[in-house]
Structure formats: structure tokens, C-alpha cells
Amino acid sequence: MKQLVKKYSHAWLLSYAFIYLAWFVYLEENTRPPYNIIHIWLDDFIPFEEIFIIPYLLWFPYVAVTVGYFFFTSKNDYYRLCAFLFTGMTISLLVCTLFPNGTNFRPNIDPDKNIFCLLVSKLWQTDTCTNVFPSIHVYNSLGVHIAISRSEQLKKHRPLVIGSAVLMVLIILSTVFLKQHSVIDGVGSLLMAAVIYPIAYAPETVRKKKYADEII
């Protein structure tokens, strides 16, 4: 038992999920109008496409399976991925706490039209149109793909990396085609990822370069 605990001692980091969920639920239940409406003219030209509920929901196993894979195979990749994800998620919650926000362009849909509309209606019943900036769906998708594409083991499998890239793009597109987010939310996530990426990954890059220089 002691060996098992020692081997998986890095599981403590996953306790962040309890902090995040409690904070997120609090915001969902307490963010009420008037709040800051997130909207840009480009949002009005993007049609609602219920088929994008598929990649939107695939985000959950995409993130969970990737974190789980690195948990069991590479502590270094696991810690860096968690650092990237959890830092951005915390910043997102802080932004939504200090700058309550939401959207106002969800269309009326008929849940009886097809299975996809039914799934969207179920999603909207549990996920309000508040606390949208920056988009965690977009940010975490970027983080997961970065981790996969940087992994010494996974980047050897080109089809896997390409598949991850395609899924990442589809998930990002799903946030706007389902009217879950404004384009601004996605742009905000991209900027946040650009800032946090060097913090989470630069030290490793510097070490590798130094090691390569020493060999040369």
C-alpha cells in the first residue's frame, strides 16, 4: 500500500477539481443580470449548427483521458499539463468573479427536431449563458493538444497528433456554432494560452537546449 501511495502521490493535484467545481457552481448560481454582455458583430454571422454538440461533448473525454494518460505514464508531462490547465481555469474563474459576464444570443430550438437538438437543450438546462469569458472549452482544448504534440511518446504517432489537432479545432468551432460562446471568448482563451504556455513549458525547453548545446 505504501508503495502504491508513493507511486501515485502526484494524484493530490487532481483535488483542484473540487475547488474549481465548487467555485464554478457558485458563479453559475449567483451570476444574475445585469452582467456584462460578451458580443461582437462576427457572432451574428455564425449560424447555429446543432451537429457541433458532438465535438463539444467529446471535450470531456478528450481532457480527462489525456490527463489520465500522462498521470500513469509521465509525471513531467502530467505536471506541466495540469499547471497549464489549472492556471488558466483559475484565471477564468477570477475574471468571471470580478467581471460577471454572459451572452444573449442563444436561439430558440426544438428539442424534438433531432437527437442533436435534444442534447443541446439538455446542455442549456444545466449550463447557463453566463461566465463565458474566457472559454475554458477553448483553453483546455489548446492545452491538451499542446501536451499531446510535445509528448516524446505520443508525437511519434503522427495520426494521433493530427487527430488531436482536428478534434481541438472542431471543439473550438463548436463553442461558437452552438452559441455557447462569443468569438471574443475564444480569442481571450487564445491570448491567455499564449501567456501561460511559456510559463508552463519554457523551463523545459531551456533545459533541453542547454543539454543539446553541451553535447555539441
XYZ file of C-alpha atoms in Angstrom:
216
model
C 0.000 0.000 0.000
C 2.831 2.401 0.863
C 4.467 1.746 -2.499
C 1.156 2.405 -4.268
C 0.653 5.677 -2.399
C 4.215 6.741 -3.176
C 3.889 5.773 -6.830
C 0.737 7.837 -7.304
C 1.444 10.617 -4.826
C 1.026 13.127 -7.657
C -2.722 12.444 -7.533
C -3.027 15.238 -4.956
C -3.009 17.744 -7.789
C -6.355 16.434 -9.041
C -8.006 17.700 -5.851
C -8.104 21.044 -7.662
C -11.226 19.702 -9.369
C -13.179 20.144 -6.131
C -12.090 23.776 -5.841
C -12.903 24.502 -9.467
C -16.314 22.800 -9.451
C -17.401 24.466 -6.208
C -16.329 27.873 -7.484
C -17.900 27.324 -10.913
C -21.223 26.160 -9.469
C -21.267 29.177 -7.156
C -20.800 31.514 -10.117
C -23.445 29.704 -12.159
C -25.974 30.031 -9.363
C -25.173 33.612 -8.411
C -24.411 35.430 -11.657
C -27.587 37.336 -12.413
C -28.447 40.260 -14.708
C -27.249 42.835 -15.183
C -23.927 41.366 -16.230
C -21.528 42.325 -18.985
C -22.733 41.039 -22.348
C -19.983 39.492 -24.476
C -20.760 40.046 -28.140
C -19.092 41.014 -31.397
C -20.543 41.604 -34.847
C -18.974 38.389 -36.143
C -21.183 36.352 -33.798
C -24.228 37.410 -35.824
C -22.843 35.805 -38.989
C -22.184 32.401 -37.401
C -25.190 30.073 -37.782
C -26.418 27.720 -35.095
C -25.451 24.156 -36.025
C -26.637 21.525 -33.564
C -24.371 18.828 -35.047
C -21.457 20.509 -33.238
C -22.795 19.122 -29.966
C -20.750 16.016 -30.816
C -17.273 17.609 -30.641
C -18.472 19.859 -27.811
C -19.259 16.817 -25.657
C -16.127 14.984 -26.803
C -14.196 17.717 -24.974
C -14.878 15.959 -21.666
C -13.204 12.615 -22.508
C -10.563 14.461 -24.582
C -9.355 16.301 -21.495
C -9.945 13.519 -18.960
C -8.295 10.741 -20.980
C -5.248 12.876 -21.773
C -4.732 13.893 -18.152
C -5.229 10.253 -17.144
C -2.727 9.035 -19.715
C 0.018 11.344 -18.509
C -0.871 10.597 -14.885
C 0.089 6.966 -15.441
C 2.891 7.384 -17.990
C 4.776 10.651 -17.430
C 4.824 12.722 -14.280
C 6.689 15.517 -16.038
C 4.071 15.851 -18.801
C 1.304 15.420 -16.239
C 2.576 18.238 -14.017
C 3.079 20.594 -16.938
C -0.340 19.878 -18.405
C -2.022 20.362 -15.032
C -0.070 23.565 -14.447
C -1.221 24.877 -17.810
C -4.859 23.817 -17.385
C -5.344 24.765 -13.754
C -3.665 28.152 -14.077
C -5.940 29.137 -16.944
C -9.035 27.728 -15.266
C -8.294 29.726 -12.121
C -7.747 32.921 -14.100
C -11.030 32.309 -15.922
C -12.898 31.959 -12.635
C -11.276 35.112 -11.297
C -12.271 37.038 -14.415
C -15.868 35.828 -14.143
C -15.940 36.689 -10.440
C -14.597 40.209 -10.867
C -16.176 40.806 -14.280
C -19.536 38.963 -14.378
C -20.280 38.185 -17.999
C -22.500 36.236 -20.343
C -24.070 36.087 -23.779
C -27.592 36.832 -25.014
C -27.783 35.195 -28.425
C -28.881 31.619 -27.785
C -31.613 30.795 -30.320
C -34.877 29.035 -29.617
C -34.550 25.374 -30.570
C -36.968 22.477 -30.857
C -35.627 19.537 -28.825
C -37.903 17.217 -30.796
C -36.268 18.127 -34.108
C -33.460 15.577 -33.749
C -31.176 13.963 -31.195
C -28.625 16.757 -31.528
C -31.139 19.477 -30.649
C -32.277 17.359 -27.714
C -28.703 17.135 -26.429
C -28.210 20.877 -26.857
C -31.406 21.600 -24.931
C -30.221 19.314 -22.113
C -26.884 21.100 -22.099
C -28.506 24.511 -21.889
C -30.651 23.386 -18.972
C -27.565 22.743 -16.872
C -25.116 25.247 -18.379
C -26.324 28.827 -18.331
C -25.185 31.508 -20.774
C -23.129 33.186 -18.033
C -19.428 33.001 -17.112
C -18.288 32.582 -20.687
C -15.166 34.761 -20.943
C -12.599 33.372 -21.439
C -13.761 29.999 -22.772
C -12.476 27.025 -20.794
C -13.549 24.700 -23.610
C -11.215 26.532 -25.973
C -8.387 26.981 -23.484
C -8.294 23.382 -22.254
C -8.512 22.026 -25.799
C -5.430 24.039 -26.677
C -3.662 22.824 -23.547
C -4.431 19.164 -24.194
C -3.259 19.310 -27.796
C -0.064 21.094 -26.781
C 0.642 18.336 -24.262
C -0.006 15.604 -26.834
C 2.099 17.240 -29.537
C 5.010 17.825 -27.111
C 4.977 14.341 -25.589
C 8.081 12.350 -26.526
C 5.964 9.196 -26.723
C 2.807 10.489 -28.394
C 4.372 12.769 -31.003
C 5.879 9.659 -32.612
C 2.347 8.681 -33.646
C 1.549 11.239 -36.314
C -2.074 10.090 -36.905
C -2.764 10.590 -33.207
C -1.315 14.114 -33.204
C -3.231 15.011 -36.368
C -6.427 13.548 -34.914
C -5.908 15.585 -31.763
C -5.425 18.748 -33.822
C -8.618 18.087 -35.791
C -10.606 17.416 -32.622
C -9.181 20.547 -30.984
C -10.286 22.691 -33.939
C -13.753 21.097 -34.004
C -14.206 21.694 -30.275
C -13.184 25.327 -30.650
C -15.611 25.749 -33.554
C -18.362 24.037 -31.583
C -18.302 26.751 -28.926
C -19.461 29.358 -31.447
C -21.659 27.167 -33.685
C -23.626 26.044 -30.621
C -23.890 29.674 -29.472
C -22.221 28.728 -26.210
C -19.603 31.419 -26.627
C -18.809 34.585 -28.480
C -15.810 34.753 -30.769
C -14.354 37.107 -28.157
C -14.362 34.285 -25.604
C -12.226 32.136 -27.889
C -9.821 34.967 -28.674
C -9.467 35.634 -24.955
C -8.577 31.983 -24.394
C -6.002 32.050 -27.187
C -4.323 35.099 -25.659
C -4.369 33.539 -22.204
C -2.813 30.344 -23.583
C -0.090 32.381 -25.303
C 0.810 33.969 -21.968
C 0.690 30.815 -19.851
C 2.396 28.477 -22.338
C 5.933 29.835 -21.822
C 5.414 29.769 -18.072
C 4.420 26.097 -18.097
C 6.773 24.848 -20.799
C 9.662 27.293 -21.322
C 11.831 25.988 -18.437
C 11.804 22.522 -20.020
C 12.670 23.950 -23.434
C 15.587 25.895 -21.971
C 16.932 22.794 -20.243
C 16.727 20.727 -23.430
C 18.532 23.423 -25.428
C 21.257 23.697 -22.787
C 21.685 19.917 -22.791
C 21.899 19.848 -26.607
C 24.498 22.635 -26.576
C 26.597 20.735 -24.057
C 26.548 17.622 -26.262
C 27.608 19.650 -29.299
